[in-house]
């Protein structure tokens, strides 16, 4: 059985919108902060440790436009691994090894995939997975900034859920990396 891991760049006030781009009041806001070598290595290790990607359509489109043009270990991993896109509008994904699914298919995918299923960005998808209690782990890279506006990670859910902090590390210019596992 797979484990769903949500990974996000997040501001102190919970904003996860456009940390590396998009049309937003503060585009690329996460790049204003040095993550240091340790922070960069955390993201590389996280990506290399994933066995599949689970993405929303908009995040998928950004990844699919970028990663096929890169080379190296990380690009090989992303380009070759299974990718699942939750979408009602995407019909013919062009990125290698990609399947379009519906949100109701996620539990089945979780039972079929062995290992870690990484959900990077994909705000609405992450919110839906949290609401359905399908997330096993949350990785947050918290940047020391209050943006004051933007889409936030945590929306209303049908019930509360308990989480256990398994690691917390400060890297670079005061960027906090926290890992939470679902307490069951």
Tab-separated table of C-alpha atoms in Angstrom:
chain	number	residue	atom	x	y	z
A	1	UNK	CA	0.000	0.000	0.000
A	2	UNK	CA	1.306	3.404	-0.947
A	3	UNK	CA	1.716	6.444	1.263
A	4	UNK	CA	0.459	9.820	0.083
A	5	UNK	CA	2.876	12.610	0.945
A	6	UNK	CA	1.795	16.225	0.423
A	7	UNK	CA	4.758	18.560	-0.007
A	8	UNK	CA	4.377	22.334	-0.048
A	9	UNK	CA	6.265	25.602	0.086
A	10	UNK	CA	4.248	27.671	2.563
A	11	UNK	CA	4.352	31.153	4.081
A	12	UNK	CA	3.925	31.876	7.792
A	13	UNK	CA	0.273	32.739	7.146
A	14	UNK	CA	-0.383	29.476	5.310
A	15	UNK	CA	-0.222	30.706	1.709
A	16	UNK	CA	0.940	28.092	-0.801
A	17	UNK	CA	-0.031	29.918	-3.993
A	18	UNK	CA	2.626	30.610	-6.632
A	19	UNK	CA	5.826	29.963	-4.655
A	20	UNK	CA	7.663	29.496	-7.938
A	21	UNK	CA	5.582	31.321	-10.483
A	22	UNK	CA	2.045	31.837	-11.770
A	23	UNK	CA	0.024	35.013	-12.008
A	24	UNK	CA	-0.061	36.228	-8.412
A	25	UNK	CA	0.590	39.424	-6.464
A	26	UNK	CA	3.917	37.971	-5.232
A	27	UNK	CA	5.089	35.468	-7.872
A	28	UNK	CA	8.178	33.405	-7.031
A	29	UNK	CA	8.035	34.542	-3.404
A	30	UNK	CA	9.848	31.441	-2.120
A	31	UNK	CA	12.904	32.259	-4.247
A	32	UNK	CA	13.513	35.402	-2.203
A	33	UNK	CA	14.917	33.154	0.550
A	34	UNK	CA	18.062	31.047	0.578
A	35	UNK	CA	17.225	27.436	1.463
A	36	UNK	CA	20.906	26.577	1.797
A	37	UNK	CA	22.484	23.341	0.676
A	38	UNK	CA	20.583	21.354	3.297
A	39	UNK	CA	17.236	22.716	2.109
A	40	UNK	CA	18.061	22.010	-1.526
A	41	UNK	CA	19.165	18.479	-0.648
A	42	UNK	CA	15.933	17.867	1.284
A	43	UNK	CA	13.897	18.663	-1.863
A	44	UNK	CA	16.123	16.468	-4.052
A	45	UNK	CA	15.955	13.542	-1.608
A	46	UNK	CA	12.200	13.993	-1.305
A	47	UNK	CA	11.752	13.835	-5.083
A	48	UNK	CA	14.116	10.891	-5.548
A	49	UNK	CA	12.349	9.015	-2.745
A	50	UNK	CA	8.960	9.212	-4.448
A	51	UNK	CA	7.639	6.242	-6.401
A	52	UNK	CA	4.854	8.150	-8.182
A	53	UNK	CA	3.523	11.678	-8.628
A	54	UNK	CA	-0.089	12.615	-7.945
A	55	UNK	CA	-0.863	16.057	-9.315
A	56	UNK	CA	-3.691	18.422	-10.036
A	57	UNK	CA	-4.070	19.570	-13.636
A	58	UNK	CA	-2.472	23.005	-13.283
A	59	UNK	CA	0.576	21.688	-11.418
A	60	UNK	CA	0.829	18.856	-13.934
A	61	UNK	CA	0.820	21.321	-16.830
A	62	UNK	CA	3.665	23.295	-15.239
A	63	UNK	CA	5.714	20.157	-14.554
A	64	UNK	CA	4.995	18.690	-18.010
A	65	UNK	CA	6.115	21.912	-19.688
A	66	UNK	CA	9.386	22.011	-17.731
A	67	UNK	CA	10.750	18.576	-16.803
A	68	UNK	CA	10.997	16.920	-20.246
A	69	UNK	CA	13.514	19.614	-21.208
A	70	UNK	CA	15.849	18.913	-18.279
A	71	UNK	CA	18.593	16.314	-17.930
A	72	UNK	CA	20.122	14.601	-14.929
A	73	UNK	CA	19.107	12.302	-12.115
A	74	UNK	CA	16.135	14.351	-10.927
A	75	UNK	CA	14.806	14.900	-14.457
A	76	UNK	CA	15.202	11.195	-15.228
A	77	UNK	CA	13.235	10.369	-12.092
A	78	UNK	CA	10.363	12.768	-12.827
A	79	UNK	CA	10.227	11.935	-16.523
A	80	UNK	CA	10.216	8.166	-15.969
A	81	UNK	CA	8.072	7.689	-12.886
A	82	UNK	CA	4.319	6.995	-12.975
A	83	UNK	CA	2.250	10.174	-12.882
A	84	UNK	CA	-1.419	10.422	-11.973
A	85	UNK	CA	-3.297	13.626	-12.765
A	86	UNK	CA	-6.610	14.297	-11.064
A	87	UNK	CA	-8.619	16.214	-13.634
A	88	UNK	CA	-12.034	16.448	-15.223
A	89	UNK	CA	-10.750	18.492	-18.160
A	90	UNK	CA	-7.389	16.989	-19.208
A	91	UNK	CA	-7.972	14.351	-21.855
A	92	UNK	CA	-4.693	13.484	-23.562
A	93	UNK	CA	-1.646	13.967	-21.341
A	94	UNK	CA	1.545	14.099	-23.349
A	95	UNK	CA	4.143	13.669	-20.596
A	96	UNK	CA	5.572	10.165	-20.476
A	97	UNK	CA	3.899	7.627	-18.184
A	98	UNK	CA	0.905	9.823	-17.225
A	99	UNK	CA	-2.645	8.681	-16.462
A	100	UNK	CA	-5.648	10.931	-15.898
A	101	UNK	CA	-7.824	9.856	-12.967
A	102	UNK	CA	-10.716	11.202	-10.919
A	103	UNK	CA	-10.407	12.071	-7.248
A	104	UNK	CA	-12.513	9.018	-6.380
A	105	UNK	CA	-9.763	6.838	-7.932
A	106	UNK	CA	-7.076	8.017	-5.501
A	107	UNK	CA	-7.814	5.414	-2.804
A	108	UNK	CA	-7.484	2.651	-5.425
A	109	UNK	CA	-4.212	4.141	-6.745
A	110	UNK	CA	-2.943	4.301	-3.171
A	111	UNK	CA	-3.647	0.574	-2.765
A	112	UNK	CA	-1.948	-0.289	-6.090
A	113	UNK	CA	1.243	1.759	-5.792
A	114	UNK	CA	3.964	0.497	-3.486
A	115	UNK	CA	5.916	3.257	-1.771
A	116	UNK	CA	5.574	7.012	-1.693
A	117	UNK	CA	3.075	8.933	-3.807
A	118	UNK	CA	4.173	12.568	-3.845
A	119	UNK	CA	1.642	15.394	-4.140
A	120	UNK	CA	3.640	18.528	-4.975
A	121	UNK	CA	1.765	21.823	-4.997
A	122	UNK	CA	-1.689	20.983	-6.362
A	123	UNK	CA	-3.540	23.052	-3.755
A	124	UNK	CA	-7.110	21.959	-4.475
A	125	UNK	CA	-6.063	18.326	-4.790
A	126	UNK	CA	-4.148	18.453	-1.492
A	127	UNK	CA	-7.163	20.024	0.223
A	128	UNK	CA	-9.453	17.327	-1.182
A	129	UNK	CA	-7.115	14.536	-0.098
A	130	UNK	CA	-6.886	15.984	3.408
A	131	UNK	CA	-10.689	16.252	3.571
A	132	UNK	CA	-10.970	12.583	2.526
A	133	UNK	CA	-8.326	11.545	5.096
A	134	UNK	CA	-6.086	10.045	2.405
A	135	UNK	CA	-2.855	11.873	3.323
A	136	UNK	CA	-0.256	9.967	5.347
A	137	UNK	CA	2.466	12.602	5.609
A	138	UNK	CA	2.853	16.357	5.134
A	139	UNK	CA	6.176	18.043	4.300
A	140	UNK	CA	6.144	21.804	4.784
A	141	UNK	CA	8.974	24.127	3.845
A	142	UNK	CA	7.922	27.265	5.731
A	143	UNK	CA	9.385	30.551	4.560
A	144	UNK	CA	9.731	33.495	6.973
A	145	UNK	CA	7.249	35.772	5.237
A	146	UNK	CA	3.631	36.809	5.713
A	147	UNK	CA	2.065	37.328	2.302
A	148	UNK	CA	-1.340	38.491	3.532
A	149	UNK	CA	-3.144	37.190	0.463
A	150	UNK	CA	-3.322	34.053	-1.634
A	151	UNK	CA	-4.671	30.537	-1.560
A	152	UNK	CA	-3.944	28.681	1.630
A	153	UNK	CA	-3.244	24.998	2.138
A	154	UNK	CA	-5.608	24.259	4.965
A	155	UNK	CA	-9.287	24.618	4.165
A	156	UNK	CA	-12.315	23.363	6.053
A	157	UNK	CA	-12.445	19.591	6.504
A	158	UNK	CA	-15.329	17.378	7.638
A	159	UNK	CA	-13.494	16.368	10.799
A	160	UNK	CA	-10.353	17.035	12.781
A	161	UNK	CA	-7.261	14.893	12.279
A	162	UNK	CA	-4.263	14.365	14.521
A	163	UNK	CA	-0.682	14.590	13.250
A	164	UNK	CA	2.699	13.782	14.780
A	165	UNK	CA	5.719	16.010	14.145
A	166	UNK	CA	8.539	13.665	13.128
A	167	UNK	CA	11.186	16.229	12.220
A	168	UNK	CA	11.843	19.947	12.237
A	169	UNK	CA	14.960	21.526	10.783
A	170	UNK	CA	15.885	25.130	10.088
A	171	UNK	CA	17.876	25.615	6.885
A	172	UNK	CA	19.328	28.516	4.938
A	173	UNK	CA	17.948	31.939	5.808
A	174	UNK	CA	15.482	30.824	8.466
A	175	UNK	CA	13.455	28.393	6.353
A	176	UNK	CA	11.786	25.745	8.518
A	177	UNK	CA	11.296	22.213	7.194
A	178	UNK	CA	8.717	20.191	9.117
A	179	UNK	CA	7.524	16.653	8.503
A	180	UNK	CA	4.226	15.483	9.991
A	181	UNK	CA	2.845	11.938	9.929
A	182	UNK	CA	-0.783	11.063	10.384
A	183	UNK	CA	-1.408	9.863	13.943
A	184	UNK	CA	-3.871	6.998	13.720
